[in-house]
């Protein structure tokens, strides 16, 4: 006759649990450096094997050539899904020297790259946005994390969390285009291609504040005046193009998170 083990022993052997131990709740991440009052509303930790289609689209109304190209904005790239790869807990956005003809306009492009946007599934107006990333080092590349007006909005609404021109590692730029506008230009005490750093912005009714690695670096009284989608991308800069021998560049993203205010804005 086989003796039955008490339920508590089965629990210990099979599940490694401890009788009476309280269940642990995963800690919800908070925005780095920001005061309290924010609730996590959106996050992608890029822990899967592909981009989550419930979070992201690979084309945007910010790119007037078929949602994938914008040569009028000094951009050399045609964005496509194949240049956005998820694995090992990160998103790799790869710009690649490649020839493409736009089916929408017939425009010829010498590069392909990656753009992701939350449109049309997720939009914000007032929020805290944060991206942890390693930016490319080679000349000619233009990574950015920003917002763009939602579909149906008839005016320009844009907040740039950061723009970075890889030929000039001594500058990061943030811009609030809405309302009276406001600009942040900052000299980082590090090379943005040298390791992981966190770039954030708080868009509030009273103004816009930019953060790097949890430290507030700039503030303007200008703020967003309508709904926007979130965009992360790696552009190729026509004004200072890559050197002839350069064939690829990569922007790595560890996560993208968005918080909204816990109380309605005044």
Coordinates of C-alpha atoms in Angstrom, one line a residue:
X1 CA 0.0 0.0 0.0
X2 CA 1.4 3.4 -1.0
X3 CA 1.1 6.0 1.7
X4 CA -0.4 9.3 0.5
X5 CA 1.7 12.4 1.2
X6 CA 0.0 15.3 2.8
X7 CA -1.0 18.1 0.5
X8 CA 1.5 20.5 2.0
X9 CA 4.4 18.1 1.2
X10 CA 3.2 17.7 -2.3
X11 CA 3.2 21.4 -2.6
X12 CA 6.8 21.6 -1.3
X13 CA 8.2 18.8 -3.5
X14 CA 6.4 19.6 -6.8
X15 CA 6.0 23.4 -6.6
X16 CA 8.7 24.5 -4.3
X17 CA 6.2 26.6 -2.4
X18 CA 6.2 27.4 1.3
X19 CA 3.1 27.0 3.4
X20 CA 1.7 30.3 4.5
X21 CA 4.1 32.4 2.4
X22 CA 2.4 35.4 0.8
X23 CA 2.0 35.5 -2.9
X24 CA 4.4 37.9 -4.6
X25 CA 3.1 40.5 -7.0
X26 CA 5.3 41.6 -9.9
X27 CA 6.5 45.1 -9.4
X28 CA 5.1 47.6 -11.9
X29 CA 7.8 49.8 -13.4
X30 CA 7.7 53.5 -12.8
X31 CA 9.2 56.3 -14.9
X32 CA 12.8 57.1 -14.1
X33 CA 13.2 60.4 -12.2
X34 CA 9.6 61.5 -12.4
X35 CA 7.5 62.4 -9.4
X36 CA 4.6 60.2 -8.4
X37 CA 1.2 60.3 -10.0
X38 CA 1.8 58.1 -13.1
X39 CA 0.1 54.8 -14.0
X40 CA 1.5 52.4 -16.5
X41 CA -0.7 52.4 -19.6
X42 CA 1.5 50.7 -22.3
X43 CA 4.7 48.7 -22.4
X44 CA 6.6 46.5 -24.7
X45 CA 9.7 44.7 -23.2
X46 CA 10.4 43.0 -26.5
X47 CA 10.6 39.6 -24.8
X48 CA 9.0 37.7 -27.7
X49 CA 10.3 36.6 -31.1
X50 CA 8.4 39.1 -33.3
X51 CA 6.9 42.5 -33.0
X52 CA 3.5 42.4 -31.3
X53 CA 0.9 43.4 -33.9
X54 CA -1.4 44.4 -31.1
X55 CA 1.1 47.1 -30.2
X56 CA 2.8 48.2 -33.4
X57 CA 2.4 49.0 -37.0
X58 CA 5.5 49.3 -39.4
X59 CA 4.2 52.4 -41.3
X60 CA 3.1 55.8 -40.3
X61 CA 1.2 58.9 -41.6
X62 CA 4.4 60.8 -40.7
X63 CA 6.0 59.3 -43.7
X64 CA 4.1 60.7 -46.7
X65 CA 5.5 58.3 -49.3
X66 CA 3.2 55.2 -48.7
X67 CA 3.7 55.5 -45.0
X68 CA 7.3 54.3 -45.3
X69 CA 9.4 57.1 -46.8
X70 CA 10.0 60.8 -46.5
X71 CA 12.6 62.1 -48.9
X72 CA 11.4 65.7 -48.4
X73 CA 12.6 65.5 -44.8
X74 CA 16.2 64.6 -45.8
X75 CA 15.6 60.9 -45.2
X76 CA 17.2 58.3 -47.5
X77 CA 15.4 55.2 -46.1
X78 CA 12.4 53.1 -47.0
X79 CA 11.0 51.5 -43.8
X80 CA 9.9 47.9 -43.8
X81 CA 9.0 45.2 -41.3
X82 CA 12.0 43.0 -42.2
X83 CA 14.4 45.5 -40.7
X84 CA 12.7 45.3 -37.3
X85 CA 13.8 42.2 -35.5
X86 CA 12.9 41.1 -32.0
X87 CA 15.1 38.6 -30.0
X88 CA 17.1 38.2 -26.8
X89 CA 14.8 40.6 -25.0
X90 CA 15.4 43.6 -27.4
X91 CA 14.4 45.1 -30.6
X92 CA 17.1 45.6 -33.3
X93 CA 16.3 48.3 -35.8
X94 CA 18.6 47.9 -38.7
X95 CA 19.4 50.4 -41.4
X96 CA 20.7 48.6 -44.4
X97 CA 22.2 49.8 -47.7
X98 CA 19.6 48.4 -50.2
X99 CA 17.8 49.6 -53.3
X100 CA 14.1 49.9 -53.2
X101 CA 11.5 51.6 -55.4
X102 CA 8.4 53.0 -53.7
X103 CA 5.3 51.3 -55.2
X104 CA 3.4 54.4 -54.1
X105 CA 5.4 57.1 -55.8
X106 CA 8.2 55.5 -57.9
X107 CA 10.8 57.2 -55.7
X108 CA 14.1 55.4 -55.5
X109 CA 15.7 54.7 -52.1
X110 CA 19.2 53.6 -51.4
X111 CA 18.5 52.4 -47.9
X112 CA 15.9 50.4 -45.9
X113 CA 15.3 50.7 -42.2
X114 CA 12.8 50.2 -39.4
X115 CA 10.0 52.4 -38.0
X116 CA 7.4 51.3 -35.5
X117 CA 4.3 53.2 -34.3
X118 CA 1.4 52.6 -32.0
X119 CA -1.1 54.1 -34.5
X120 CA -3.9 53.3 -34.8
X121 CA -4.2 51.2 -31.7
X122 CA -2.8 53.5 -29.0
X123 CA -2.7 57.3 -28.6
X124 CA -1.8 59.7 -25.9
X125 CA -2.0 63.4 -25.2
X126 CA -0.6 63.9 -21.7
X127 CA 1.8 61.1 -20.7
X128 CA 5.3 60.1 -19.7
X129 CA 7.1 58.2 -22.4
X130 CA 10.4 56.3 -21.9
X131 CA 12.7 54.3 -24.2
X132 CA 15.9 52.5 -23.2
X133 CA 18.2 52.2 -26.1
X134 CA 21.7 52.0 -27.6
X135 CA 22.1 54.4 -30.5
X136 CA 24.3 53.8 -33.6
X137 CA 27.8 55.2 -33.7
X138 CA 28.5 55.5 -37.5
X139 CA 28.0 58.8 -39.3
X140 CA 24.9 59.4 -41.3
X141 CA 22.2 57.9 -39.0
X142 CA 19.3 59.7 -37.3
X143 CA 17.6 57.7 -34.6
X144 CA 14.6 59.2 -32.8
X145 CA 11.8 58.5 -30.3
X146 CA 8.8 60.8 -30.8
X147 CA 5.0 61.3 -31.3
X148 CA 2.9 62.3 -34.3
X149 CA -0.7 63.5 -34.6
X150 CA -3.4 60.9 -34.7
X151 CA -5.3 60.1 -37.8
X152 CA -8.0 62.7 -38.6
X153 CA -6.2 65.5 -36.7
X154 CA -5.9 68.5 -39.1
X155 CA -2.8 70.2 -37.5
X156 CA 0.8 69.3 -36.8
X157 CA 1.2 67.9 -33.3
X158 CA 4.6 66.4 -32.5
X159 CA 6.8 65.9 -29.4
X160 CA 10.4 64.6 -30.0
X161 CA 11.6 62.7 -26.9
X162 CA 15.0 62.7 -28.5
X163 CA 16.7 63.1 -31.9
X164 CA 20.3 62.1 -32.3
X165 CA 22.6 62.7 -35.3
X166 CA 25.3 60.1 -35.1
X167 CA 27.9 62.4 -36.7
X168 CA 27.6 64.6 -33.6
X169 CA 27.7 62.5 -30.5
X170 CA 27.9 65.6 -28.3
X171 CA 24.3 66.6 -28.8
X172 CA 20.8 65.3 -28.1
X173 CA 17.8 67.2 -29.2
X174 CA 14.2 67.3 -27.9
X175 CA 11.4 69.4 -29.3
X176 CA 7.8 70.3 -28.5
X177 CA 6.2 71.5 -31.7
X178 CA 2.7 72.1 -30.4
X179 CA 1.5 75.5 -29.2
X180 CA 4.2 78.1 -28.9
X181 CA 6.8 75.3 -29.2
X182 CA 10.0 74.7 -27.2
X183 CA 13.3 73.0 -27.8
X184 CA 15.8 71.1 -25.7
X185 CA 19.5 70.8 -26.7
X186 CA 21.7 68.9 -24.3
X187 CA 25.3 67.8 -24.2
X188 CA 25.4 64.3 -22.8
X189 CA 28.3 63.4 -20.5
X190 CA 28.5 60.0 -22.3
X191 CA 28.5 58.6 -25.9
X192 CA 25.0 57.5 -26.7
X193 CA 26.4 54.6 -28.7
X194 CA 28.5 53.4 -25.9
X195 CA 25.9 51.7 -23.8
X196 CA 22.3 51.6 -22.6
X197 CA 20.6 54.8 -21.6
X198 CA 17.1 55.8 -20.8
X199 CA 15.4 58.7 -22.6
X200 CA 12.1 60.0 -21.3
X201 CA 9.6 62.9 -21.5
X202 CA 6.8 64.1 -19.4
X203 CA 4.0 65.8 -21.4
X204 CA 1.7 67.6 -19.0
X205 CA -0.9 70.4 -19.2
X206 CA 1.7 72.8 -17.6
X207 CA 4.6 71.9 -19.9
X208 CA 7.0 69.4 -21.2
X209 CA 10.1 68.0 -19.3
X210 CA 12.8 65.9 -20.8
X211 CA 14.7 63.2 -18.9
X212 CA 17.9 61.2 -19.5
X213 CA 18.7 58.3 -17.2
X214 CA 16.2 59.6 -14.6
X215 CA 17.6 63.2 -14.5
X216 CA 15.5 66.1 -15.8
X217 CA 17.6 68.0 -18.4
X218 CA 15.2 70.6 -19.9
X219 CA 11.7 72.0 -19.5
X220 CA 9.4 74.2 -21.6
X221 CA 6.0 75.6 -21.0
X222 CA 4.8 74.4 -24.4
X223 CA 2.8 71.2 -24.4
X224 CA 0.8 68.9 -26.7
X225 CA -2.6 70.1 -27.9
X226 CA -4.1 66.9 -29.2
X227 CA -3.9 63.1 -29.5
X228 CA -0.7 61.5 -30.8
X229 CA 0.7 58.1 -31.6
X230 CA 4.2 57.0 -30.5
X231 CA 7.0 56.4 -33.0
X232 CA 10.5 54.9 -32.7
X233 CA 12.7 54.8 -35.8
X234 CA 16.2 54.8 -37.3
X235 CA 16.4 57.3 -40.2
X236 CA 19.3 57.7 -42.6
X237 CA 20.2 61.4 -42.9
X238 CA 20.6 62.8 -46.4
X239 CA 22.3 66.0 -45.4
X240 CA 25.2 64.1 -43.8
X241 CA 25.0 60.7 -45.4
X242 CA 26.8 57.5 -44.4
X243 CA 30.3 57.0 -45.6
X244 CA 30.5 54.9 -48.9
X245 CA 31.9 51.9 -47.0
X246 CA 29.1 51.8 -44.5
X247 CA 26.4 49.2 -45.2
X248 CA 24.5 48.8 -41.9
X249 CA 23.8 50.5 -38.6
X250 CA 21.7 49.3 -35.7
X251 CA 19.6 51.0 -33.0
X252 CA 18.8 48.6 -30.1
X253 CA 15.8 49.1 -27.9
X254 CA 15.3 47.3 -24.6
X255 CA 11.8 48.6 -23.8
X256 CA 9.3 51.3 -24.6
X257 CA 6.9 52.3 -21.8
X258 CA 4.1 54.9 -21.4
X259 CA 2.4 56.1 -18.3
X260 CA -0.6 58.3 -18.0
X261 CA -1.6 60.5 -15.0
X262 CA -3.4 58.8 -12.2
X263 CA -5.7 61.9 -11.8
X264 CA -7.4 63.7 -14.7
X265 CA -5.4 66.8 -15.8
X266 CA -6.6 70.1 -14.5

